[in-house]
Short mmCIF file of C-alpha atoms in Angstrom, two decimals:
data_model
loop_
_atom_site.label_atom_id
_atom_site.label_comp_id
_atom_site.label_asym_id
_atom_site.label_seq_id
_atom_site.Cartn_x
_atom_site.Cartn_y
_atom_site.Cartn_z
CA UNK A 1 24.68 -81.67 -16.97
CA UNK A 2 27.55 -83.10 -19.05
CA UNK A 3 26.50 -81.33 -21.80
CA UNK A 4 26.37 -77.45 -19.96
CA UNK A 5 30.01 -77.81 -18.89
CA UNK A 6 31.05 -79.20 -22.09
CA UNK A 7 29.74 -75.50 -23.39
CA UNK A 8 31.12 -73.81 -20.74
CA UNK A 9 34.15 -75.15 -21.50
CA UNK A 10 34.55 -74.45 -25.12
CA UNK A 11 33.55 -70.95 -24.52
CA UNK A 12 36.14 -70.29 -22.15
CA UNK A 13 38.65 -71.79 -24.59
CA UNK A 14 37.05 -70.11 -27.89
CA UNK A 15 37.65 -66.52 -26.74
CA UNK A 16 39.42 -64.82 -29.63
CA UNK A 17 41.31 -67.35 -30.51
CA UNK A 18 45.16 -65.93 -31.96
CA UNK A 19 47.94 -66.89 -32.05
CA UNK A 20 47.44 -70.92 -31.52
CA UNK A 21 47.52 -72.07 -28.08
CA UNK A 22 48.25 -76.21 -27.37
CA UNK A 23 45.02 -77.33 -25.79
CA UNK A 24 45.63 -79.34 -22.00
CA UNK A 25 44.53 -82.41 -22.63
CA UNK A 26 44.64 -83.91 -19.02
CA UNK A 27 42.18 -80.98 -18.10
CA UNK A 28 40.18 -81.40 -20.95
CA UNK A 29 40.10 -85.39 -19.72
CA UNK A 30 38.59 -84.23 -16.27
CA UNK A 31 35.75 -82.02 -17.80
CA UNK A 32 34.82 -85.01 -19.80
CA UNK A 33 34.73 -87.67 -17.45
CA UNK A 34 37.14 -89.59 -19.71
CA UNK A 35 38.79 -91.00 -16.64
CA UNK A 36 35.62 -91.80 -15.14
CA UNK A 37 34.13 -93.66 -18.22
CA UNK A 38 37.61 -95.83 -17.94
CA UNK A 39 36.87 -96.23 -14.49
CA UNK A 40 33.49 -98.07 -15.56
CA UNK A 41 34.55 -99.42 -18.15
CA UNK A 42 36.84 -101.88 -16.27
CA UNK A 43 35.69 -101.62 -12.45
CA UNK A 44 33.90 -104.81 -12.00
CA UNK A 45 37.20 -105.60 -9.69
CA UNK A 46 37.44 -105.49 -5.44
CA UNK A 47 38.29 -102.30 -4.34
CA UNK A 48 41.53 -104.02 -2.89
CA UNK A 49 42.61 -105.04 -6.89
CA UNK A 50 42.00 -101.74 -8.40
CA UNK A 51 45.43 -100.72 -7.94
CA UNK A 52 47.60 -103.77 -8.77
CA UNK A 53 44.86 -104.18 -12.06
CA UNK A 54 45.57 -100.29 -13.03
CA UNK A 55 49.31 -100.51 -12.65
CA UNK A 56 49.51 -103.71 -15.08
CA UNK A 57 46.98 -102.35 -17.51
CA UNK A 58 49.24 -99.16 -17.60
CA UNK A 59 52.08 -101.31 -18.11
CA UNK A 60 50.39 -103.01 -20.78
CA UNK A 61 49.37 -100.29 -22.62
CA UNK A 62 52.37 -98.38 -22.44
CA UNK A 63 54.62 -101.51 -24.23
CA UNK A 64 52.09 -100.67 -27.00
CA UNK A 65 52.66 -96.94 -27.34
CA UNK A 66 54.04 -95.24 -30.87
CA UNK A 67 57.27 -94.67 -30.63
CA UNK A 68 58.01 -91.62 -29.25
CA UNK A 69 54.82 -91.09 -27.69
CA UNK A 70 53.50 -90.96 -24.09
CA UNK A 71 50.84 -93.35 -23.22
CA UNK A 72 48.53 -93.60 -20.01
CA UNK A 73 45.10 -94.34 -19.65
CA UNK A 74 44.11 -95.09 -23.20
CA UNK A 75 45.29 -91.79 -24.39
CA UNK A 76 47.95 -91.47 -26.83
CA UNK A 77 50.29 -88.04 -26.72
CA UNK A 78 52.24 -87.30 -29.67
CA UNK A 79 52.54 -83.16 -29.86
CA UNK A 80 55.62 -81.18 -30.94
CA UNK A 81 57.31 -84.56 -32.35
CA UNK A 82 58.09 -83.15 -36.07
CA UNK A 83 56.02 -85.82 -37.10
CA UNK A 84 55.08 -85.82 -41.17
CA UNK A 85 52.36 -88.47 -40.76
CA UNK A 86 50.18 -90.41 -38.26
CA UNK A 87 52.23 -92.92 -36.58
CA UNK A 88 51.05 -96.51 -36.90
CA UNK A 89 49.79 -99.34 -34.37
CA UNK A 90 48.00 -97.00 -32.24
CA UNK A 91 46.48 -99.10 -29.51
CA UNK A 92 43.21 -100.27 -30.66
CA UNK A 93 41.02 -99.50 -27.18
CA UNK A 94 42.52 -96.15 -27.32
CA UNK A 95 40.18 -92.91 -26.01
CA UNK A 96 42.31 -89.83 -26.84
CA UNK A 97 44.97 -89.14 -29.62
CA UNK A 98 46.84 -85.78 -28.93
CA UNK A 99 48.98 -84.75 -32.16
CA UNK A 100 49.08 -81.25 -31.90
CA UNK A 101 51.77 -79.04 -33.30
CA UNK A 102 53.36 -81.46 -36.23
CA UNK A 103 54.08 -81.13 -39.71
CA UNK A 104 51.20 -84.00 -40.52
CA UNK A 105 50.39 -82.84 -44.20
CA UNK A 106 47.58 -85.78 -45.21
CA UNK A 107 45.10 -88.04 -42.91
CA UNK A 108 44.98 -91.57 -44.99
CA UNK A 109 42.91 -93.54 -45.57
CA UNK A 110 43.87 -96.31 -42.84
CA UNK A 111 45.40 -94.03 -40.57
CA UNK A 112 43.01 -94.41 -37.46
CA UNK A 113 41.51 -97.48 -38.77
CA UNK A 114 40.45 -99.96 -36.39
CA UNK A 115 40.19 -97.05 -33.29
CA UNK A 116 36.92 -97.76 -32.92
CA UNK A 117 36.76 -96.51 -28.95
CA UNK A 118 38.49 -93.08 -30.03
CA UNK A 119 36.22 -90.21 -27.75
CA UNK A 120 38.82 -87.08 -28.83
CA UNK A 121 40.93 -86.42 -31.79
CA UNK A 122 43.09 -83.41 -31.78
CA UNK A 123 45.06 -82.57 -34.96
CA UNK A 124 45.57 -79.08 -34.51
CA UNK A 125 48.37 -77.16 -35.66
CA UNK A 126 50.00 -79.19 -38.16
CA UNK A 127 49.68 -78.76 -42.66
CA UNK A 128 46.69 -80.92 -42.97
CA UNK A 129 45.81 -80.44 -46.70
CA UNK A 130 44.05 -83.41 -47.37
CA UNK A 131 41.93 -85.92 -45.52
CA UNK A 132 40.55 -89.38 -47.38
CA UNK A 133 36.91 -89.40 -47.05
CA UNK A 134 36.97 -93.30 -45.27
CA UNK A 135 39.61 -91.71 -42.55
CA UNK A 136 36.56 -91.28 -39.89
CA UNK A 137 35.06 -94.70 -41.06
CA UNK A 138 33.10 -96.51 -37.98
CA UNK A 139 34.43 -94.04 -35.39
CA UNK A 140 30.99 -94.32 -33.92
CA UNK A 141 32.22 -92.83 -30.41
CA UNK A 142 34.06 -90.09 -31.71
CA UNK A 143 32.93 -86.61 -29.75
CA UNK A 144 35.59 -83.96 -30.49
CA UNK A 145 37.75 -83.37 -33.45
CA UNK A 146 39.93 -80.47 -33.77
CA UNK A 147 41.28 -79.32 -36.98
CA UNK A 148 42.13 -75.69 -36.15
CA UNK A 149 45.41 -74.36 -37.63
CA UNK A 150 45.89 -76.52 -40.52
CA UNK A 151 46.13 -75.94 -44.65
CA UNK A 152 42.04 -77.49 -45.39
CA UNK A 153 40.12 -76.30 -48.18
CA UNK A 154 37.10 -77.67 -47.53
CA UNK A 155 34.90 -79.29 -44.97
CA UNK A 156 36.06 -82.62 -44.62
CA UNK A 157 33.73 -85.49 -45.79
CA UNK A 158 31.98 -88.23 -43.84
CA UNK A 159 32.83 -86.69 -40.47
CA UNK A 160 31.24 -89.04 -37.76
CA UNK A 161 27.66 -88.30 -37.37
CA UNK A 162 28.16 -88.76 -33.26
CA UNK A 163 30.51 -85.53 -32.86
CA UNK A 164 29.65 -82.70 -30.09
CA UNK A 165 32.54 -80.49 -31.03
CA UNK A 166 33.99 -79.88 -34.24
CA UNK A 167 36.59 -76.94 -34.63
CA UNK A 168 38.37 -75.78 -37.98
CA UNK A 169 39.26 -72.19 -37.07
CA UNK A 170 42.00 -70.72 -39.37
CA UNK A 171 42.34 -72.93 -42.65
CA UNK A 172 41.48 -72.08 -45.79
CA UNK A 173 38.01 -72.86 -46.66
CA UNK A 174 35.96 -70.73 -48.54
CA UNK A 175 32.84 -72.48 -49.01
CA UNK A 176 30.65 -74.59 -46.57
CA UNK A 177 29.45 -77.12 -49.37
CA UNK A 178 25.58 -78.36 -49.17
CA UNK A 179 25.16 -81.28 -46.90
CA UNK A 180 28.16 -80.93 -45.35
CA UNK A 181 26.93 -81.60 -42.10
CA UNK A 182 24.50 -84.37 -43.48
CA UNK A 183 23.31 -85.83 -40.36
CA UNK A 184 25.34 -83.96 -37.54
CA UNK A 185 22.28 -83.90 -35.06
CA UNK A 186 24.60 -83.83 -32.13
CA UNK A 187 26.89 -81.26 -33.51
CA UNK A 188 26.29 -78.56 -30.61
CA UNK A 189 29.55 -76.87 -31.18
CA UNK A 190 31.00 -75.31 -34.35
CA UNK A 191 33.82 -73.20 -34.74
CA UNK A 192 34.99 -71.97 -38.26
CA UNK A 193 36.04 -68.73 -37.65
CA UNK A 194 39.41 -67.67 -39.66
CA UNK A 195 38.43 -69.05 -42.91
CA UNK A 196 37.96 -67.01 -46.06
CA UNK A 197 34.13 -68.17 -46.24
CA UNK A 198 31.77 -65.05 -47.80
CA UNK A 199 27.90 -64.96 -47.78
CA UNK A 200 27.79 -67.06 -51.54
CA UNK A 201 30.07 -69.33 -50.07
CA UNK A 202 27.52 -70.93 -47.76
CA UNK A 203 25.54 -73.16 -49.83
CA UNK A 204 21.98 -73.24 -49.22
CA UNK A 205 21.37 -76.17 -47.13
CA UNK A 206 24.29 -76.72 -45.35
CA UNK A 207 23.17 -76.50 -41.96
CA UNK A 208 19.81 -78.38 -42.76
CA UNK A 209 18.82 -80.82 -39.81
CA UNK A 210 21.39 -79.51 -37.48
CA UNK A 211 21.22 -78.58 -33.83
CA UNK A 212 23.91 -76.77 -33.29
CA UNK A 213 24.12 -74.42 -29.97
CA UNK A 214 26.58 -73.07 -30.47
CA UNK A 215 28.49 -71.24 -33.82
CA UNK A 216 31.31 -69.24 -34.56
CA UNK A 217 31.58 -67.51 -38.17
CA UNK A 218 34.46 -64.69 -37.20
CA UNK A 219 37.19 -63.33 -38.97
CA UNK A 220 35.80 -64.29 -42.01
CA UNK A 221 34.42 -62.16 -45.00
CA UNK A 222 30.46 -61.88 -44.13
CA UNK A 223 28.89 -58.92 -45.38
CA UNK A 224 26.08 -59.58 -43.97
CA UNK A 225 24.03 -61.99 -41.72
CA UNK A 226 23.93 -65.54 -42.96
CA UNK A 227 20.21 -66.44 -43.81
CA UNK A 228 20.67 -70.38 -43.46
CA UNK A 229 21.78 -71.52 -40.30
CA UNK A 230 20.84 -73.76 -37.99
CA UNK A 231 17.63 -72.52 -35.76
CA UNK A 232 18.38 -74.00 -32.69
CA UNK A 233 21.12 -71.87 -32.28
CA UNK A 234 21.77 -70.25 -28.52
CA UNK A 235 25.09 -68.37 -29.25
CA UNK A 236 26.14 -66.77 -32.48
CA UNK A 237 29.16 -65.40 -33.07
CA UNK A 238 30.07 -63.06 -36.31
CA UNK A 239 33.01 -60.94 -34.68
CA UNK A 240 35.29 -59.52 -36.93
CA UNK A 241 33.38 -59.59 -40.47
CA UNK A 242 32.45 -56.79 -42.76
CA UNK A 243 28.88 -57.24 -42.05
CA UNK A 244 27.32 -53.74 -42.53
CA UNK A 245 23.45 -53.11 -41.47
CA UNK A 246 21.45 -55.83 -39.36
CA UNK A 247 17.85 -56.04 -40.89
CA UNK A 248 14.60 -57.88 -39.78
CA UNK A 249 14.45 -60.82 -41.77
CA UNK A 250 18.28 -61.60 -40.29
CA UNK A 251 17.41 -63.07 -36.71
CA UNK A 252 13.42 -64.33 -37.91
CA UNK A 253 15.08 -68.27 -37.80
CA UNK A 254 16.82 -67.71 -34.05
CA UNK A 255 14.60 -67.38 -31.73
CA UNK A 256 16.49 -68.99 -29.29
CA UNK A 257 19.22 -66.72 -29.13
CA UNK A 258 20.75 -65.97 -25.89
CA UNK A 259 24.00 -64.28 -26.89
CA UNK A 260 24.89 -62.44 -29.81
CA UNK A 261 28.34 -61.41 -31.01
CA UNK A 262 28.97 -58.56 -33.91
CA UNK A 263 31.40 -56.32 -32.83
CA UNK A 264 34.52 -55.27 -34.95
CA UNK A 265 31.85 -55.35 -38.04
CA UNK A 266 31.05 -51.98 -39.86
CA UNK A 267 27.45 -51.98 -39.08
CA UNK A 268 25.56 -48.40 -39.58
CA UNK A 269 22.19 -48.99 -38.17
CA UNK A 270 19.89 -51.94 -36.81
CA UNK A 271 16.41 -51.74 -38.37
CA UNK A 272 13.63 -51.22 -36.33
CA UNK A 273 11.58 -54.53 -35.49
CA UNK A 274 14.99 -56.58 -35.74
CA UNK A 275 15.49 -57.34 -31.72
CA UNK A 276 12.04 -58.54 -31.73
CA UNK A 277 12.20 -61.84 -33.47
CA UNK A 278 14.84 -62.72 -30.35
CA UNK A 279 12.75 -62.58 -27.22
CA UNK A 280 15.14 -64.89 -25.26
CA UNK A 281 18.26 -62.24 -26.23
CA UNK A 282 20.49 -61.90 -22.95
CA UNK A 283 23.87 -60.85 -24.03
CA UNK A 284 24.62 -58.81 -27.25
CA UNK A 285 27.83 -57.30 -28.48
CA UNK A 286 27.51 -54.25 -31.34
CA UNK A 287 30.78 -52.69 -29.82
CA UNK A 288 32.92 -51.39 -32.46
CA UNK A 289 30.72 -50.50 -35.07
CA UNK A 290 29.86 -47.56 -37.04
CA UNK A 291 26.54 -47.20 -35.49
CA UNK A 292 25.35 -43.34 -34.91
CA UNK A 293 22.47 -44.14 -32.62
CA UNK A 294 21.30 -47.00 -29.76
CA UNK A 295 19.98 -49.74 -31.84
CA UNK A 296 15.88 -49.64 -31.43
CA UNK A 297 13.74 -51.89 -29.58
CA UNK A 298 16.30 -52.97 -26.41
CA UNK A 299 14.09 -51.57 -23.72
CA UNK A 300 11.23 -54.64 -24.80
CA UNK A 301 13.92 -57.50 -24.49
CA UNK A 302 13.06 -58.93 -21.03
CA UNK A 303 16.22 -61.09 -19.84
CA UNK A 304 18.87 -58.82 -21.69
CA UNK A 305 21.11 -58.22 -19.14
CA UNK A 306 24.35 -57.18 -21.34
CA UNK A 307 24.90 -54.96 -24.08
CA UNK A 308 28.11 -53.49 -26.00
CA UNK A 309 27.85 -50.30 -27.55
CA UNK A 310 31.79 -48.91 -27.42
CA UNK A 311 33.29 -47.14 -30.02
CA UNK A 312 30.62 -46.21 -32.30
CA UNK A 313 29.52 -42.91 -33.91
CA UNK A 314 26.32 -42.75 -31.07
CA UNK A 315 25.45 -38.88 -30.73
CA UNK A 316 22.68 -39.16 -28.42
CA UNK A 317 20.73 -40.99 -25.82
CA UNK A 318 17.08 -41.25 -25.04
CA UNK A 319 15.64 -41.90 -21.98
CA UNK A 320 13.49 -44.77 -22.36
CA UNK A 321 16.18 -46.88 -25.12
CA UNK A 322 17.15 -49.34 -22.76
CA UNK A 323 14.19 -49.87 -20.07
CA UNK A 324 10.62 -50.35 -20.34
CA UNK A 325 8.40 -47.49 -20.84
CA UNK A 326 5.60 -48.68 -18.59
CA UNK A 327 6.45 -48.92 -14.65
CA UNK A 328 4.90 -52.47 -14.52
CA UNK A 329 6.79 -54.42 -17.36
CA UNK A 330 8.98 -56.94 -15.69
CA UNK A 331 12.57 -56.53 -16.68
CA UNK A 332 15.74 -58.43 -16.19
CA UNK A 333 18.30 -55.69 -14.27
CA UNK A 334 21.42 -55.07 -16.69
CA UNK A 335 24.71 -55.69 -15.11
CA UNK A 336 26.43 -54.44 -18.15
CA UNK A 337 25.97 -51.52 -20.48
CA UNK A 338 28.93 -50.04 -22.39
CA UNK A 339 28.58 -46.81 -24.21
CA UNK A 340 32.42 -45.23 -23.94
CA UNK A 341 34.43 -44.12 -26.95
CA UNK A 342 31.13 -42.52 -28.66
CA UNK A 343 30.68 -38.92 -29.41
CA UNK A 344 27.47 -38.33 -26.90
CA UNK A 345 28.42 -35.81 -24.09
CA UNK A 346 27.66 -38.57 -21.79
CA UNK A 347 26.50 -35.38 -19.27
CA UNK A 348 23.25 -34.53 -21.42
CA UNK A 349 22.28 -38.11 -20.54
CA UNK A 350 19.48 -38.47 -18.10
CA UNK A 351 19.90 -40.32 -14.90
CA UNK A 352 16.23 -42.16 -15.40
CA UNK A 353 17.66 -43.54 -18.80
CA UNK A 354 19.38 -46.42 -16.33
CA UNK A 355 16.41 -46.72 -13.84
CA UNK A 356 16.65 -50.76 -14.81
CA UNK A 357 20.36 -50.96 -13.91
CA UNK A 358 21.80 -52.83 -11.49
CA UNK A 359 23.85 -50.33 -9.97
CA UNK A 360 26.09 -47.67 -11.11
CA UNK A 361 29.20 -50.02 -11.79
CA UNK A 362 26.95 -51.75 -14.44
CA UNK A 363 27.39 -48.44 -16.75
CA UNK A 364 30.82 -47.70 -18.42
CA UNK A 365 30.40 -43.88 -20.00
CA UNK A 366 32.97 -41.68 -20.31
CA UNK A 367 33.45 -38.78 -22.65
CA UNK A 368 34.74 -39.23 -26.15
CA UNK A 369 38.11 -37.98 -26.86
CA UNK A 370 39.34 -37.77 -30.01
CA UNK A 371 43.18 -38.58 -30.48
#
């Protein structure tokens, strides 16, 4: 579906996301059919038309661009043009506005007003401070809005309630105010890593109503896990906090989990019942850690087929910590397990303790060196 290669997408492009990269828009057009939805949009025509309609529409469209812009196909490129503000008479059946990398300090009030068709907005990279809370007024269509790499504070207000993807990675925001998200059902993306948000800076209710898939809290200050977000959640992604023990009560409200990412925190231990309240767990990530022993309860998780343990304090391995105890239980093979850079002589570990492996490969051990 539309929607799984929309995710697949924005995972491939949210991997750790420094130093700012310019997104490729054309690509980015292709995964989302943009071109396709023009192509409906006006292909009541004879085949034999198509061409001489496209090349005067084109023509058309381009005698309206912004000055110093590139215009095609009802999207609107404007990157790395110094500019200090949105330029005006954008072309009112426009699709996709790029204005990456600029120096655009404020979004106005009337700055996209009238843009009623607009699918993407990308205003990443430039020393947004301010937005007016009528600049996403009766953008009904809007789907993705990028505001990564800019000077925000806060979450802006009245963002369309229609948007799939919403990114704000590395601004300043501190605290995700209540009801920010009022009425974001289709919100299945959020990224919001880099910002200086702590545990008392999420406001209780903040994520009420959502169903978000997909969330990315890293490089931020958690200590620990956030109690509040949204359940539906499939991927959560806490990389790079302070976040220091993982308890029971932390995953009760995700059940859907399939991946979880908390490496490069400075957790200790994982309490015992914790992995149980996310049957559905596939992929998790406790690399980098300061745990001294293989978190408890992996060998009952039935489809987890990937987990992280590198460069943490483990001393020892048991036999039965990552597979089922009894010979019948039905068990998704691992294709990953990572255990290097930990002080267990990985020799003293039994060879039955990865009887549910897929094959050696799967396994990265190798003895702990100390520098």
């Amino acid at each position: 579906s539309t929607m799984r290669v929309l995710l697949l997408f924005t995972l491939l492009l949210l991997c750790h996301a420094k130093p700012y990269k310019p997104i490729k828009i054309m690509e980015l057009m292709k995964i989302h059919e943009i071109m396709q939805q023009d192509d409906r949009d006006d292909g009541d025509d004879d085949d034999d038309d198509e061409d001489d309609d496209f090349d005067d529409f084109e023509a058309n469209f381009i005698s309206d661009c912004p000055f110093g812009c590139t215009c095609s196909r009802r999207v609107v490129q404007c990157s790395d043009l110094g500019l200090t503000s949105v330029p005006r008479d954008i072309p009112a059946d426009t699709l996709m506005i790029d204005l990456q990398n600029n120096d655009i300090t404020e979004i106005k009030e009337n700055d996209f007003k009238g843009l009623t068709n607009l699918y993407a907005l990308f205003l990443v990279n430039n020393r947004i401070s301010k937005i007016h809370p009528k600049a996403f007024q009766n953008m009904e269509k809007l789907q993705l809005l990028y505001l990564s790499y800019n000077l925000l504070t806060q979450i802006p207000e009245n963002l369309p309630r229609n948007i799939l993807e919403l990114r704000i990675h590395d601004n300043k925001i501190s605290r995700i105010q209540k009801e920010a998200f009022k009425g974001m059902q289709s919100l299945h993306v959020l990224e919001i890593s880099a910002n200086p948000i702590a545990n008392s800076g999420i406001e209780l209710g903040a994520f009420d109503d959502m169903a978000t898939l997909y969330l990315r809290i890293a490089e931020a200050k958690l200590t620990a896990v956030p109690k509040d977000l949204p359940s539906s959640l499939t991927e959560l992604h806490l990389d790079y906090n302070k976040i220091g023990k993982v308890e029971v009560e932390d995953f009760i409200r995700y059940k859907n989990l399939l991946r979880l990412g908390l490496g490069f925190n400075q957790i200790k231990f994982v309490e015992n019942g914790t992995l149980a309240s996310i049957p559905k767990i596939r992929e998790i990530h406790l690399d980098n850690n300061k745990l001294k022993k293989v978190p408890p309860g992996l060998n009952t998780l039935k489809y987890l087929r990937v987990v992280y343990l590198h460069a943490n304090s483990i001393t020892h391995v048991g036999v039965n910590e990552f597979c089922p105890t009894k010979t019948k239980a039905k068990k998704t093979l691992y294709t990953g397990i990572s255990l290097f850079a930990n002080p267990v002589k990985y020799w003293e570990i039994q060879p039955p303790t990865f009887r549910c492996v897929s094959g050696h490969r799967a396994v990265q051990l190798a003895n702990f060196r100390r520098k």
